PDB file of C-alpha atoms and ligand atoms in Angstrom:
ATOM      1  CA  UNK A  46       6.263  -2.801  21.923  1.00 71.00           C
ATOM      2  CA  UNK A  47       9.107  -4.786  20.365  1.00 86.00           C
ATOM      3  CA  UNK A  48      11.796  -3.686  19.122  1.00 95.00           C
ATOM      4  CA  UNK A  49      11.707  -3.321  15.103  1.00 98.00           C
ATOM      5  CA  UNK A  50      13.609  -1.974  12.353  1.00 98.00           C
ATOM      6  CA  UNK A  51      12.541   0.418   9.728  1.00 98.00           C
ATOM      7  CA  UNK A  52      14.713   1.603   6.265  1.00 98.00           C
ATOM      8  CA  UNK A  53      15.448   4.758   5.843  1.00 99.00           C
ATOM      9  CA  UNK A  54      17.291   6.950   2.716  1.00 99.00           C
ATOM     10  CA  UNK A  55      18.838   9.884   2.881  1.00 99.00           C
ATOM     11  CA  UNK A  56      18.055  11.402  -0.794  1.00 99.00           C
ATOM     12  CA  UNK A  57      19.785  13.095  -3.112  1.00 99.00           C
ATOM     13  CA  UNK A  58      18.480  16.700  -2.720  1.00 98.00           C
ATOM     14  CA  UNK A  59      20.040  16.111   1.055  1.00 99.00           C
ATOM     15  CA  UNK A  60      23.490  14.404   0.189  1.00 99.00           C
ATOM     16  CA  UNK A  61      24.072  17.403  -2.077  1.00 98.00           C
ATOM     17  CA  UNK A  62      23.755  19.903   0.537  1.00 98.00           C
ATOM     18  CA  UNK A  63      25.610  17.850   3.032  1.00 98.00           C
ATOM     19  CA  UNK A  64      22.616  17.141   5.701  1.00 99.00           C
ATOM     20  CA  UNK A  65      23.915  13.553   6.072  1.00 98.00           C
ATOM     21  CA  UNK A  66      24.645  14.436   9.544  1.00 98.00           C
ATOM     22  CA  UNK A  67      22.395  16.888   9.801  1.00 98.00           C
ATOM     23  CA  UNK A  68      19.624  14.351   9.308  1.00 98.00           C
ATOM     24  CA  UNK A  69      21.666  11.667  11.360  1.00 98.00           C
ATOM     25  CA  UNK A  70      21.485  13.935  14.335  1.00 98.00           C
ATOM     26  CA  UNK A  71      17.567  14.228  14.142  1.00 98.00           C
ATOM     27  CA  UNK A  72      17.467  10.719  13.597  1.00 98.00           C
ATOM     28  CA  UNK A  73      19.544   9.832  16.472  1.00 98.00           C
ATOM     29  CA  UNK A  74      18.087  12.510  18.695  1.00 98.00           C
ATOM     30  CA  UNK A  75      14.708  10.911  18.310  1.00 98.00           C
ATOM     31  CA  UNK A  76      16.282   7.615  20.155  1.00 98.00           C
ATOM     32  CA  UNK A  77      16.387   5.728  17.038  1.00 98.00           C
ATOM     33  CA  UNK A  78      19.618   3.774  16.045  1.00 98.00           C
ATOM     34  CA  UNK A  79      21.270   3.460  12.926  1.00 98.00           C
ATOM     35  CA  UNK A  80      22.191   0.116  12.809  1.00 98.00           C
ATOM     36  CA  UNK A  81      23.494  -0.142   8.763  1.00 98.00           C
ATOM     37  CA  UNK A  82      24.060   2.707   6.585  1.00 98.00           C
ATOM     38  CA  UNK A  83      26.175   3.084   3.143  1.00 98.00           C
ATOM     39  CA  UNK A  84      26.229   6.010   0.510  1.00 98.00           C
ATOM     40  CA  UNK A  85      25.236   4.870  -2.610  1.00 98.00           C
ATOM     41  CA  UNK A  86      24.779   5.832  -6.709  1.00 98.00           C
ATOM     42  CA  UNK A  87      21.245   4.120  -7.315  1.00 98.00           C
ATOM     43  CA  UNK A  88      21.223   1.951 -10.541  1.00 98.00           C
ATOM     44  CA  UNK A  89      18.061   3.164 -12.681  1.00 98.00           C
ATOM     45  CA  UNK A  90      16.972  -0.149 -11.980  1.00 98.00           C
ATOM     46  CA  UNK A  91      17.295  -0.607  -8.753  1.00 98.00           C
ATOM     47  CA  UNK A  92      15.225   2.287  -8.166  1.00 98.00           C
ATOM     48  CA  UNK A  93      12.537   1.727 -10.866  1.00 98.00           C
ATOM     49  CA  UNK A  94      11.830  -1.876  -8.882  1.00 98.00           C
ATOM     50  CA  UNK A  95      11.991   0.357  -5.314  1.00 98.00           C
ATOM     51  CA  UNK A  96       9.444   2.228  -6.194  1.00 98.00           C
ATOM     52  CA  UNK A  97       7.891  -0.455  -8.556  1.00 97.00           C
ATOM     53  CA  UNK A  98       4.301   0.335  -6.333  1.00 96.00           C
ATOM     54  CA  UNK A  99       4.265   4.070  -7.737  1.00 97.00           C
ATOM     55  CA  UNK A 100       5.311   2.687 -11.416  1.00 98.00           C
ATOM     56  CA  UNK A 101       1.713   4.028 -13.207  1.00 98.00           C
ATOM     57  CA  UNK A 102       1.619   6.911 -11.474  1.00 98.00           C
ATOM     58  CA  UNK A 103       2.533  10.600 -13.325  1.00 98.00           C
ATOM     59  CA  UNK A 104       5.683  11.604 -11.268  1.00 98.00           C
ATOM     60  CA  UNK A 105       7.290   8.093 -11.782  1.00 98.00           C
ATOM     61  CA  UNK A 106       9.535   8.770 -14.401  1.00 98.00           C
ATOM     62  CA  UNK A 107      10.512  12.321 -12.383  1.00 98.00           C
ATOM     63  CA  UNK A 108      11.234  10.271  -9.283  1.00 98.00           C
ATOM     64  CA  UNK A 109      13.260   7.730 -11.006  1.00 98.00           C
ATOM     65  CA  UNK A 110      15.476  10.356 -12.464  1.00 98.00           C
ATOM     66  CA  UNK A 111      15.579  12.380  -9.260  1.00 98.00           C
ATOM     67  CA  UNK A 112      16.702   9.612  -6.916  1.00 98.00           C
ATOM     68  CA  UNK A 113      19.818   8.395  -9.630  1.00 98.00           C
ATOM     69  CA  UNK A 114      21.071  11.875 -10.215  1.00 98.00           C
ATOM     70  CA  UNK A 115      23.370  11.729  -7.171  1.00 98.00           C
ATOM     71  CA  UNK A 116      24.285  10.325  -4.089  1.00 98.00           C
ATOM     72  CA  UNK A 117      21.934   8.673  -1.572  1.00 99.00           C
ATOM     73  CA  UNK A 118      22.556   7.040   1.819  1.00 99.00           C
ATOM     74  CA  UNK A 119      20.515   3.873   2.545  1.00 99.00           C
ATOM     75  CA  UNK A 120      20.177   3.234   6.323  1.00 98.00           C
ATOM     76  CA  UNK A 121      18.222   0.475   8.689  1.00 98.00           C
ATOM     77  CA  UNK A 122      16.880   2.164  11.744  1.00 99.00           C
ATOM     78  CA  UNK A 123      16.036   0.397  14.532  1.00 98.00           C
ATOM     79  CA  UNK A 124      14.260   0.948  17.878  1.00 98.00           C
ATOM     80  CA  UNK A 125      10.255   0.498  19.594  1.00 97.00           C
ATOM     81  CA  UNK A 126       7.908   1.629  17.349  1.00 97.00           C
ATOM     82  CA  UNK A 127      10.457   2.061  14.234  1.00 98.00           C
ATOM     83  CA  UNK A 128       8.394   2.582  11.490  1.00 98.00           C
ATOM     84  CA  UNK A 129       5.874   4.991  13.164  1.00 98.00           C
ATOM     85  CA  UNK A 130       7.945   6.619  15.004  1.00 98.00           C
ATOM     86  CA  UNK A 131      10.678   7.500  11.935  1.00 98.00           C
ATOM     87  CA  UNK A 132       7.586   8.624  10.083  1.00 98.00           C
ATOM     88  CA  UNK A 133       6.833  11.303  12.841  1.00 98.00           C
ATOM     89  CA  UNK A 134      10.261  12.554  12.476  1.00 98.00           C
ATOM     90  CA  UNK A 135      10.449  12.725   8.744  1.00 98.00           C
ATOM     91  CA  UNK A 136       7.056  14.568   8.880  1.00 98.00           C
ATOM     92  CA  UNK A 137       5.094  14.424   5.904  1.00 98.00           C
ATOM     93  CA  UNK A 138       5.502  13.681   2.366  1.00 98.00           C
ATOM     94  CA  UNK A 139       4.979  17.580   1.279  1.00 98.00           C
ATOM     95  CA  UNK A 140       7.333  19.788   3.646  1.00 98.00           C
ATOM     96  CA  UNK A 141       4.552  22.539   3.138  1.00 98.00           C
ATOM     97  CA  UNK A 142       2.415  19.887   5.503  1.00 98.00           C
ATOM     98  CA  UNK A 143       5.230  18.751   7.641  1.00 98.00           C
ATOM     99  CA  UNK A 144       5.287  19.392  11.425  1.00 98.00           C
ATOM    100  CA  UNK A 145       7.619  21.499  13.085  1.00 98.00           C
ATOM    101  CA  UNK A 146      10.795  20.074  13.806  1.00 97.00           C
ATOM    102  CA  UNK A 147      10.321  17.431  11.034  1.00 98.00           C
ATOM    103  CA  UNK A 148      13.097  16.403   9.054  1.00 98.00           C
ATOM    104  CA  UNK A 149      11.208  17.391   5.514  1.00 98.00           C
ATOM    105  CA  UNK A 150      10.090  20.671   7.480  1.00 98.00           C
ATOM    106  CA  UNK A 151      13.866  21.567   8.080  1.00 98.00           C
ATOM    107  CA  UNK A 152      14.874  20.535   5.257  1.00 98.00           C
ATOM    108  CA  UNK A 153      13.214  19.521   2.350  1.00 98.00           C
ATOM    109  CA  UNK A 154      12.727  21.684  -1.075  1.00 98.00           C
ATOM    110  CA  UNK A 155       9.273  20.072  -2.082  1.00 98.00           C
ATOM    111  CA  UNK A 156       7.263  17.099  -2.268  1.00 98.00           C
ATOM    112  CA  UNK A 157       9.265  15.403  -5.117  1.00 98.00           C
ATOM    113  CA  UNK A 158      12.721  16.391  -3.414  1.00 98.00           C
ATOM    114  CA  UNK A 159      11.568  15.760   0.022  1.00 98.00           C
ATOM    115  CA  UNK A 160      14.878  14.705   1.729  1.00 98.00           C
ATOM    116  CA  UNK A 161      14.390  11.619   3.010  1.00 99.00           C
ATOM    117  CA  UNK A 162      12.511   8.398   2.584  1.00 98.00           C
ATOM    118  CA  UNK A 163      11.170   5.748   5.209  1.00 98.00           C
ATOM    119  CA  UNK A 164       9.301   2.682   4.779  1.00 98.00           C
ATOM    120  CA  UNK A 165       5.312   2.460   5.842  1.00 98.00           C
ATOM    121  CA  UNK A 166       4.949  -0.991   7.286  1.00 98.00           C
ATOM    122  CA  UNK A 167       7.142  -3.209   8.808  1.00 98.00           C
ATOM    123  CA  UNK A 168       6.494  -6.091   5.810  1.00 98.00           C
ATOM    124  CA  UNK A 169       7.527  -3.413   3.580  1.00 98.00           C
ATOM    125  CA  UNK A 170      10.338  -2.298   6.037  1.00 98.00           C
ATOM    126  CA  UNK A 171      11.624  -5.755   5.586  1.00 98.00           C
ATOM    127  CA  UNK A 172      11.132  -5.669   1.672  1.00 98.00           C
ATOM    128  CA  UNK A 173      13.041  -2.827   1.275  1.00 98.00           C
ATOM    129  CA  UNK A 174      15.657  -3.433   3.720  1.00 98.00           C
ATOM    130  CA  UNK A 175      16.534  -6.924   1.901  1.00 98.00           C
ATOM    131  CA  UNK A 176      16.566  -4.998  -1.044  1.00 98.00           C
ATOM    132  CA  UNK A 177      20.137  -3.071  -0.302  1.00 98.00           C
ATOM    133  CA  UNK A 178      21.790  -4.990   2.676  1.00 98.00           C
ATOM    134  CA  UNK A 179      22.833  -8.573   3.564  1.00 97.00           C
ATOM    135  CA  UNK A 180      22.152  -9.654   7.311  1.00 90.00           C
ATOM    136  CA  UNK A 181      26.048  -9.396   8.322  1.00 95.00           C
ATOM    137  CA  UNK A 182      25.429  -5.637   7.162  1.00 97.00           C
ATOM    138  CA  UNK A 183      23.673  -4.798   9.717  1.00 98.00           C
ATOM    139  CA  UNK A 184      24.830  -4.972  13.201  1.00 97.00           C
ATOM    140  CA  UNK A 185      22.708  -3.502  15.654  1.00 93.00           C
TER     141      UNK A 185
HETATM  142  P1  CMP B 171       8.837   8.606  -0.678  1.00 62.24           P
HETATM  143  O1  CMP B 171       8.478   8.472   0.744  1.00 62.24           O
HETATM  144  O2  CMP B 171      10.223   8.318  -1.083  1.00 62.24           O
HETATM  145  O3  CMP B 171       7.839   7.699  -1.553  1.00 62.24           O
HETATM  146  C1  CMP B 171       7.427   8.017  -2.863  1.00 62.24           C
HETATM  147  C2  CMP B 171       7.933   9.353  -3.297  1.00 62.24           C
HETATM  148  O4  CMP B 171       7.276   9.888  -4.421  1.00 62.24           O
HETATM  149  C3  CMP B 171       7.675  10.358  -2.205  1.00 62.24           C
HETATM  150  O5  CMP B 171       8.523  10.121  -1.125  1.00 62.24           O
HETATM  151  C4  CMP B 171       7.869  11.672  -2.936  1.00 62.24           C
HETATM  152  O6  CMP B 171       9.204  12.102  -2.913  1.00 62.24           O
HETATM  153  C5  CMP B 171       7.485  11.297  -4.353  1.00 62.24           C
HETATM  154  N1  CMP B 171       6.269  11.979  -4.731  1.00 62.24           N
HETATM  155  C6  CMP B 171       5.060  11.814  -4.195  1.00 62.24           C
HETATM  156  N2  CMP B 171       4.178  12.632  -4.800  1.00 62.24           N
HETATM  157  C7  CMP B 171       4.860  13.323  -5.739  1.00 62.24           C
HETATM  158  C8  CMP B 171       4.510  14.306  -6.672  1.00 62.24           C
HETATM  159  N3  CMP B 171       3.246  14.764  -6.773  1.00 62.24           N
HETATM  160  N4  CMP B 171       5.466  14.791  -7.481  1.00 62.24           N
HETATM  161  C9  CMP B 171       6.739  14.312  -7.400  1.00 62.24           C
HETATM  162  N5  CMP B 171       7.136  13.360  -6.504  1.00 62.24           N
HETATM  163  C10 CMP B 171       6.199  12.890  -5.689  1.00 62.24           C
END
């Protein structure tokens, strides 16, 4: 398997409580690298055309608000298997589902404030990652 990069945020709910390393650590532990990573304010834009695939659906408006009420830290992850593989260690989407040892398991609050967010494909890994850094960003 070739190497491939995934993108990853670190969400609000998290950056308030100060998990940033917290989360890095699991992250990092899992053999994943960080190769670019910057804390961030979201513009209401930027997120409404983020998440521009969930824009009909009820939450939308709550998950717009949510991810532009504080801090977030945008990161590319890179290593075999990246998207898969960070998926396994966020765990799934509601932490009352999420594996042991997941990052949304440790840490989450709920399924709307759910810590962290990582792409599902690598065409949308590449979407999204183009969406917040340049290529001299990110130096792996
Ligand atoms: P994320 O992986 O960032 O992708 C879309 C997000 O929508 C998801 O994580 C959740 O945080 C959020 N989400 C999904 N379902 C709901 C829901 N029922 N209520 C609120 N937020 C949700």
């Amino acid at each position: 398997m070739a190497i491939q990069r995934t993108f990853s945020i670190i969400k609000p709910d998290a950056t308030e409580r100060n998990l940033t390393g917290a989360i890095n650590a699991v992250i990092e532990e899992s053999g994943l690298r960080i190769v670019a990573q910057k804390r961030i304010i979201m513009a209401r834009r930027e997120a409404e055309a983020f998440y521009a695939v969930h824009k009909e659906r009820p939450f939308f408006g709550e998950l717009v608000d949510f991810m532009v009420s504080g801090p977030v830290v945008v990161q590319v992850l890179e290593g075999e298997n990246a998207v898969l593989r960070y998926r396994d260690v966020m765990g799934a989407t509601n932490p009352a589902n999420a594996a042991e040892g997941t990052i949304r398991k440790r840490f989450a609050r709920s399924i709307g404030e759910n810590s962290v967010h990582g792409s599902d494909s690598p065409e949308n890994a590449a979407i999204e990652i183009a969406q917040f850094f340049s290529g001299n960003e990110i130096v792996g």
